[in-house]
Short mmCIF file of C-alpha atoms in Angstrom, two decimals:
data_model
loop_
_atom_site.label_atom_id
_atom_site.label_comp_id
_atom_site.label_asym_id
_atom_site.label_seq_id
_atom_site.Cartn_x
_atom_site.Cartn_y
_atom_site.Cartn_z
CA UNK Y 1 56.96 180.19 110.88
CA UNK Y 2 54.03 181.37 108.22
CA UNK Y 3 51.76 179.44 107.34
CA UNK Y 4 53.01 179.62 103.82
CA UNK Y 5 56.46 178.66 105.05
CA UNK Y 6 55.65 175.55 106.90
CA UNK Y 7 53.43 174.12 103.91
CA UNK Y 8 56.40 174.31 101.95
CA UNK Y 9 58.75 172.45 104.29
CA UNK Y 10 56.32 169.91 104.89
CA UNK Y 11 55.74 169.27 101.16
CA UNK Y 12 59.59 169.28 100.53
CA UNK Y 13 59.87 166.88 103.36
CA UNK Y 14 57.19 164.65 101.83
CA UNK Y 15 59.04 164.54 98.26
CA UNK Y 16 62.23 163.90 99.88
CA UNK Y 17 60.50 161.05 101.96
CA UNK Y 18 58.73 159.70 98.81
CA UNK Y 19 62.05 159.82 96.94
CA UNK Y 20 63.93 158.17 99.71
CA UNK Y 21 61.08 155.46 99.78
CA UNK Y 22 61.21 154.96 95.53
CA UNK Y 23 65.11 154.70 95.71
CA UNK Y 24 64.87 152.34 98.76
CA UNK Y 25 62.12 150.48 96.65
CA UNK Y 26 64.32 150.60 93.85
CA UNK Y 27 67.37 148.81 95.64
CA UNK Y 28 65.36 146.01 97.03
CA UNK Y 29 63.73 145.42 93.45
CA UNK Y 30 67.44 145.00 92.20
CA UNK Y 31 68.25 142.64 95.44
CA UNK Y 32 65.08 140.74 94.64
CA UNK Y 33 66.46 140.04 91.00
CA UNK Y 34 69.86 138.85 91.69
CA UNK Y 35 69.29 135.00 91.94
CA UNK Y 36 71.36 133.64 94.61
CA UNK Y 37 72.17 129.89 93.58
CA UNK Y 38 71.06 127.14 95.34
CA UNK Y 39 72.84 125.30 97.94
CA UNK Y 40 72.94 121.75 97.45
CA UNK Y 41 74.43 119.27 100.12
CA UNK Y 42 76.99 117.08 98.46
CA UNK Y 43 77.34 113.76 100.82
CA UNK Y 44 80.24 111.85 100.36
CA UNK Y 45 80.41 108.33 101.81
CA UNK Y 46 82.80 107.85 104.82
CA UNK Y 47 85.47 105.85 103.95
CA UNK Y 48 87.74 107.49 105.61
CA UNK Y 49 87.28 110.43 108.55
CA UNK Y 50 85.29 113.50 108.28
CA UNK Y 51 88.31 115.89 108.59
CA UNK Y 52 90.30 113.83 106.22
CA UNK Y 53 87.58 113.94 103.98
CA UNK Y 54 86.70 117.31 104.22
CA UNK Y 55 89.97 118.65 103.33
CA UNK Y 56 90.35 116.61 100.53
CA UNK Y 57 87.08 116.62 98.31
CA UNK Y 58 86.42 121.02 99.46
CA UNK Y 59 88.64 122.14 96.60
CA UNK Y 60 86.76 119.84 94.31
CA UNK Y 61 82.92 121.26 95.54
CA UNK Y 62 84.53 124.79 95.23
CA UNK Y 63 85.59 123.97 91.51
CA UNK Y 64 82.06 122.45 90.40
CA UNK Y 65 80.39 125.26 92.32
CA UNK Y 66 82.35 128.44 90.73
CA UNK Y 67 80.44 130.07 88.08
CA UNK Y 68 77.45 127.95 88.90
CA UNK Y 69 73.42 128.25 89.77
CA UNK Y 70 74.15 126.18 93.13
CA UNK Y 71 76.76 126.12 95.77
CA UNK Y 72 77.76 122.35 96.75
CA UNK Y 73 77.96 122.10 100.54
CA UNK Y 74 80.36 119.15 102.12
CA UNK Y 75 78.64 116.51 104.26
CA UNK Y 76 79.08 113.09 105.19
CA UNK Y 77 78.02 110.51 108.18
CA UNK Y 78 80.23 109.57 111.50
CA UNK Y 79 80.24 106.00 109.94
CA UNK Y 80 78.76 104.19 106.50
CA UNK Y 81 75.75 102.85 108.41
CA UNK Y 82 74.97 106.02 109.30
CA UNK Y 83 74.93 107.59 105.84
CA UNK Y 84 72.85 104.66 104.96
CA UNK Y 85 70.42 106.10 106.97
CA UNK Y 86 70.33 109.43 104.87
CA UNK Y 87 70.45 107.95 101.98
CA UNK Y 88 67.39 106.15 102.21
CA UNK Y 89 65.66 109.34 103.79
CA UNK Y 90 66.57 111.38 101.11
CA UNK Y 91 68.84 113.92 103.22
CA UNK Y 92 71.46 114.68 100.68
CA UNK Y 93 71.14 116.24 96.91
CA UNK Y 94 73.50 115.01 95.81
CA UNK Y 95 76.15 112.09 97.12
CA UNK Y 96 79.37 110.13 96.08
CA UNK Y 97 78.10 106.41 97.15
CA UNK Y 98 79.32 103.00 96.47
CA UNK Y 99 77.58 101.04 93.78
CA UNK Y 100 76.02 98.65 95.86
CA UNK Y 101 74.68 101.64 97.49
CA UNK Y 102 73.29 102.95 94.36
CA UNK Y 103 71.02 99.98 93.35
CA UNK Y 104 69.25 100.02 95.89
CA UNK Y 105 68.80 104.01 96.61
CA UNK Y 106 68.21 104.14 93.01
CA UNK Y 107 65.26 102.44 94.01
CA UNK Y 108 64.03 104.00 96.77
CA UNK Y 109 63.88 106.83 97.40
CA UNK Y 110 64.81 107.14 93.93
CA UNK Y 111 68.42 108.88 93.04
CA UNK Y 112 69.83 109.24 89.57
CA UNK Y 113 73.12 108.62 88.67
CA UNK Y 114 74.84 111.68 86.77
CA UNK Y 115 78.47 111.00 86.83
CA UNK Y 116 81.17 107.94 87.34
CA UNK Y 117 85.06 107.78 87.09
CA UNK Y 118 85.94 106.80 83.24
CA UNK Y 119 87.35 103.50 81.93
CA UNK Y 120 87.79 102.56 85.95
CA UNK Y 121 86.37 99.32 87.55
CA UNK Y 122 85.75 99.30 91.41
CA UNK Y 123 88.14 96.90 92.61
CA UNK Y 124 88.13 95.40 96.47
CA UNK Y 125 91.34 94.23 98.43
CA UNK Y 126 92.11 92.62 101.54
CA UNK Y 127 95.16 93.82 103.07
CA UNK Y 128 97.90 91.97 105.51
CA UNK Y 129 101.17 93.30 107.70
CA UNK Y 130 103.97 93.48 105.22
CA UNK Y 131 105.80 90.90 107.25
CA UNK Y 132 102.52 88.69 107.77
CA UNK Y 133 103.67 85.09 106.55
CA UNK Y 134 100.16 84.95 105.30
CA UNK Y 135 100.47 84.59 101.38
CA UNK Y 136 96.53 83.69 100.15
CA UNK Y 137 93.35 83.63 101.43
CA UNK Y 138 93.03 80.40 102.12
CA UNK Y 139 95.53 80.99 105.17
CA UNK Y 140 93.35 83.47 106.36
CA UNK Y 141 90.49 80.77 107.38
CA UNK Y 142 89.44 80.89 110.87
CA UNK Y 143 91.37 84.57 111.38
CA UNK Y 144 89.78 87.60 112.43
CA UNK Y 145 89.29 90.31 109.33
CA UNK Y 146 87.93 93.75 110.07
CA UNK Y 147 85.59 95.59 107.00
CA UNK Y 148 84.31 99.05 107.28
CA UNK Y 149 80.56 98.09 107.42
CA UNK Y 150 78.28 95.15 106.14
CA UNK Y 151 76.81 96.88 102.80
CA UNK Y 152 80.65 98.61 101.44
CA UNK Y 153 80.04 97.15 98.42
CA UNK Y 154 84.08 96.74 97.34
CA UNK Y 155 85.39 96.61 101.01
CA UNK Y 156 83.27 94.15 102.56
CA UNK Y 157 81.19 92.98 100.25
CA UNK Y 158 82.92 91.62 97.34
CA UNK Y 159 85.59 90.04 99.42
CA UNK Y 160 83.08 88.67 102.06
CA UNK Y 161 81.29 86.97 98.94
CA UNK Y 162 84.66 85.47 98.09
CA UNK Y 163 85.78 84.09 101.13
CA UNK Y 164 82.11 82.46 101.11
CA UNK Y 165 82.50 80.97 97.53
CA UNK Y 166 85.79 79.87 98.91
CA UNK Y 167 84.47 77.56 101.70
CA UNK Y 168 86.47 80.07 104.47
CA UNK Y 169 85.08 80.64 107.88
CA UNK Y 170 86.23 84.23 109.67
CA UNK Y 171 85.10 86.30 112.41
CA UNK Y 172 84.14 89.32 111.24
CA UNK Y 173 84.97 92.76 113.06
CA UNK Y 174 82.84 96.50 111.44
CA UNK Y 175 85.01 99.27 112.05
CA UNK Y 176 83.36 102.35 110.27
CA UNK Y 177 85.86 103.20 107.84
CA UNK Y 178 88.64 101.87 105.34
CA UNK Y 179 91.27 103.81 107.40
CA UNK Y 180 89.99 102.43 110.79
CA UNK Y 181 90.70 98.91 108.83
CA UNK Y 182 94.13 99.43 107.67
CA UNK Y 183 94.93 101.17 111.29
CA UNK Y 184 93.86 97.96 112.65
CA UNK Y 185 95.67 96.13 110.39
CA UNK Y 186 98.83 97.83 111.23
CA UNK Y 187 98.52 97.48 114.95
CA UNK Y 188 97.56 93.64 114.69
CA UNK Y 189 94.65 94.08 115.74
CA UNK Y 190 92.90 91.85 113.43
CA UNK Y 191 94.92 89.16 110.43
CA UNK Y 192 93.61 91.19 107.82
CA UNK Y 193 90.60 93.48 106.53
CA UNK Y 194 89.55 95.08 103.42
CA UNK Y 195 89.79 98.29 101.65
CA UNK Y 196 90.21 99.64 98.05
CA UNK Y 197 93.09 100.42 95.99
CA UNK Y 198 91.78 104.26 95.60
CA UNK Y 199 91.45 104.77 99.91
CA UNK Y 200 94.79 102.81 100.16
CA UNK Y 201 96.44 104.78 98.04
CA UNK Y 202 95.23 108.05 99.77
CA UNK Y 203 95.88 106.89 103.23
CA UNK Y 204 98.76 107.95 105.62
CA UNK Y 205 101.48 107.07 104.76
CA UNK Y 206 103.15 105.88 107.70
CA UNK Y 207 100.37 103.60 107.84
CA UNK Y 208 100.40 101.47 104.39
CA UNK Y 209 103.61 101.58 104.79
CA UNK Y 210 103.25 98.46 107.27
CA UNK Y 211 101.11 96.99 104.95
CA UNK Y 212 100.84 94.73 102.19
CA UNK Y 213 97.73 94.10 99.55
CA UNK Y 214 96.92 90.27 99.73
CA UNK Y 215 94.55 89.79 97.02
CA UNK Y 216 92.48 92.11 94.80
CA UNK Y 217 88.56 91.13 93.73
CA UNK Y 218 87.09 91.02 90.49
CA UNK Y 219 86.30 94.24 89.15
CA UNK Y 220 82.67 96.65 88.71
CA UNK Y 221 81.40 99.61 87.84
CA UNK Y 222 82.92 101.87 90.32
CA UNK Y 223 80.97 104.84 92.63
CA UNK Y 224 78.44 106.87 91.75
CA UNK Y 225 77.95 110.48 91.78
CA UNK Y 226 73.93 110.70 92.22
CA UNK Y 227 71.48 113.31 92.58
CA UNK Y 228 68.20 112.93 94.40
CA UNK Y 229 64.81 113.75 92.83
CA UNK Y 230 63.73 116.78 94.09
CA UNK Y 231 66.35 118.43 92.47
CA UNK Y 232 65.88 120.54 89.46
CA UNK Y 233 66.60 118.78 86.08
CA UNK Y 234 68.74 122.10 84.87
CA UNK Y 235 70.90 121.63 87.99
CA UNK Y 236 71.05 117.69 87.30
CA UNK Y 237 72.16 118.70 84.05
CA UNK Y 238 74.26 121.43 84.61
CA UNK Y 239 76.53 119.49 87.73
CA UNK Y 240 76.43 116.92 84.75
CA UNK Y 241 78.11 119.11 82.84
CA UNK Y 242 80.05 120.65 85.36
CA UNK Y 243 82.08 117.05 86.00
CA UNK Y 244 82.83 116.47 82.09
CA UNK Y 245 83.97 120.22 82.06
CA UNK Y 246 86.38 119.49 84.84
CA UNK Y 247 87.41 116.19 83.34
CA UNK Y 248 88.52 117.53 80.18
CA UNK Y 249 91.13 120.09 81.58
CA UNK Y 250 94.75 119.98 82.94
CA UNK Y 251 93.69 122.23 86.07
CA UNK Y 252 90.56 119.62 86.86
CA UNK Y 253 92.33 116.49 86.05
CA UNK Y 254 94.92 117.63 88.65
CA UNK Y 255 92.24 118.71 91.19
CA UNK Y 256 90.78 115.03 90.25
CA UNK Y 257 93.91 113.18 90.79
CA UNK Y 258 94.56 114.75 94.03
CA UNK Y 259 91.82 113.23 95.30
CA UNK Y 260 92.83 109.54 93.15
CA UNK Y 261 90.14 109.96 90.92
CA UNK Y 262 90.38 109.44 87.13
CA UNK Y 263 88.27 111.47 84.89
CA UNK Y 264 84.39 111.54 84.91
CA UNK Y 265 82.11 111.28 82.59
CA UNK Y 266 78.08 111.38 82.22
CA UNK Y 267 76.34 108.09 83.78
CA UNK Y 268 73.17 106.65 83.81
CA UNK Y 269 71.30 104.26 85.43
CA UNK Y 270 71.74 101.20 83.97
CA UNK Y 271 75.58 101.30 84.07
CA UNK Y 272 74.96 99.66 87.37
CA UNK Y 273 73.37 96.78 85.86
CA UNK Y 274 76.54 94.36 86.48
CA UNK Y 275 76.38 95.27 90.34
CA UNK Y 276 72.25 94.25 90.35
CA UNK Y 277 73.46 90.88 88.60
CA UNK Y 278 75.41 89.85 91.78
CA UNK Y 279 71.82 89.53 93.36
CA UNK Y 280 72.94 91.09 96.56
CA UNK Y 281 69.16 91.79 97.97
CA UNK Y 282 67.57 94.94 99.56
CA UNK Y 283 70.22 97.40 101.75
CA UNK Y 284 67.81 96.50 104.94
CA UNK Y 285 69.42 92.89 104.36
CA UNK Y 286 73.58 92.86 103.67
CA UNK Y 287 75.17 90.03 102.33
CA UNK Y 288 75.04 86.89 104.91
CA UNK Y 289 78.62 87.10 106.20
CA UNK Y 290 80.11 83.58 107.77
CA UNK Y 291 80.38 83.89 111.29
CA UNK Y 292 78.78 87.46 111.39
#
């Protein structure tokens, strides 16, 4: 090859290089300005089991997700006392938690309430065996009662209160979850144990079935949907959004129902003042339970 020659090919080879490099350049400059949104972990408190939960609340996190600047991501705990746990170390964005949960994560380490269920009141129940021949509380004294765990604000701790106020004395048996209580409900395992209307409702069939609600506790300003700190304000207010969006259309309010939900709307804070009235003390201390 001339000399001539073979400073040409190098030089073309160069350009092509350089072009290849700029185009290359180019493509990762257009990568580098697509925002990818931001995954936020969405715990969900375990009333009832993982699986159970997961395939129930993933179509709702897919909804609240589409179109947005974050991606919710399902997670929960192996039992409430567990999730607890996270809670108070901050290990979730955002999570669905029980209002005596709230007060006191409000406080430390500090999450902010963005969304609740509309005109609904938490309500706790104790359930019996449809053929118990129990017919009040008061014939429950002395009986063993299973609860999903001490601080379950409707399912242990309201009725725990009452059977207090009401002079009865139980054993008390922790099972993890509202369905583990109405499972050992069914199988006479234990005279009775508490729940709520909403996980009653939603549970197996064949298993309420055998069952029968026994008495229903006053009612309170139901779950929150919370969002911790760290999190951006426009995503705090966007997710805000994003649950009054859904709760003002026939597709969501179906996708809401599914799941026994009413509609949301916006919360704040101090919705949860009724639940701090109660006086129920910090989460590191649950409600004194008779025979515990």
């Amino acid at each position: 090859m001339k000399i001539s020659q073979w400073i040409r090919f190098t030089l073309n080879a160069a350009t092509i290089s350089l072009l290849s490099f700029s185009a290359s350049a180019q493509v990762d400059e257009i990568a580098d300005d697509v925002t990818q949104p931001t995954v936020l972990t969405f715990g969900i408190v375990p009333q009832q089991a993982a699986s159970t939960l997961a395939r129930k609340w993933s179509p709702l996190l897919a909804a609240l997700s589409q179109n947005a600047n974050f991606q919710l991501r399902f997670a929960t705990a192996p039992d409430i006392p567990t999730f607890e746990k996270r809670l108070a170390k901050g290990e979730y964005d955002v999570a669905y938690m029980n209002p005596y949960h709230f007060t006191v994560f409000n406080d430390s380490p500090g999450y902010q309430a963005v969304a609740k269920e509309k005109n609904k009141k938490i309500q706790g129940i104790i359930v019996v065996k449809a053929d118990s021949e129990v017919q009040s509380l008061a014939e429950l004294d002395g009986e063993l009662l299973a609860f999903p765990a001490p601080a379950a604000f409707a399912a242990s701790v309201l009725p725990r209160a009452n059977l207090k106020i009401k002079g009865l004395t139980n054993e008390i048996k922790y099972v993890g979850s509202h369905d583990s209580v109405y499972l050992a409900v069914a199988q006479g395992l234990v005279a009775g144990g508490g729940g709520v209307k909403r996980t009653f409702k939603t549970m197996d069939k064949a298993v309420t079935s055998q069952l029968r609600v026994l008495w229903e506790t006053p009612g309170y300003t139901p779950h929150a949907i919370a969002i911790h700190p760290s999190v951006d304000s426009e995503m705090v207010k966007e997710l805000t959004e994003k649950f009054v969006h859904l709760s003002s259309n026939d597709e969501g309010i179906a996708l809401l129902n599914s799941l026994g939900f009413k509609p949301f709307e916006a919360a704040n804070n101090q919705d949860w003042d009724d639940v701090r009235a109660l006086g129920l003390g910090g989460f590191a201390k649950p409600l004194e339970t008779v025979n515990e």
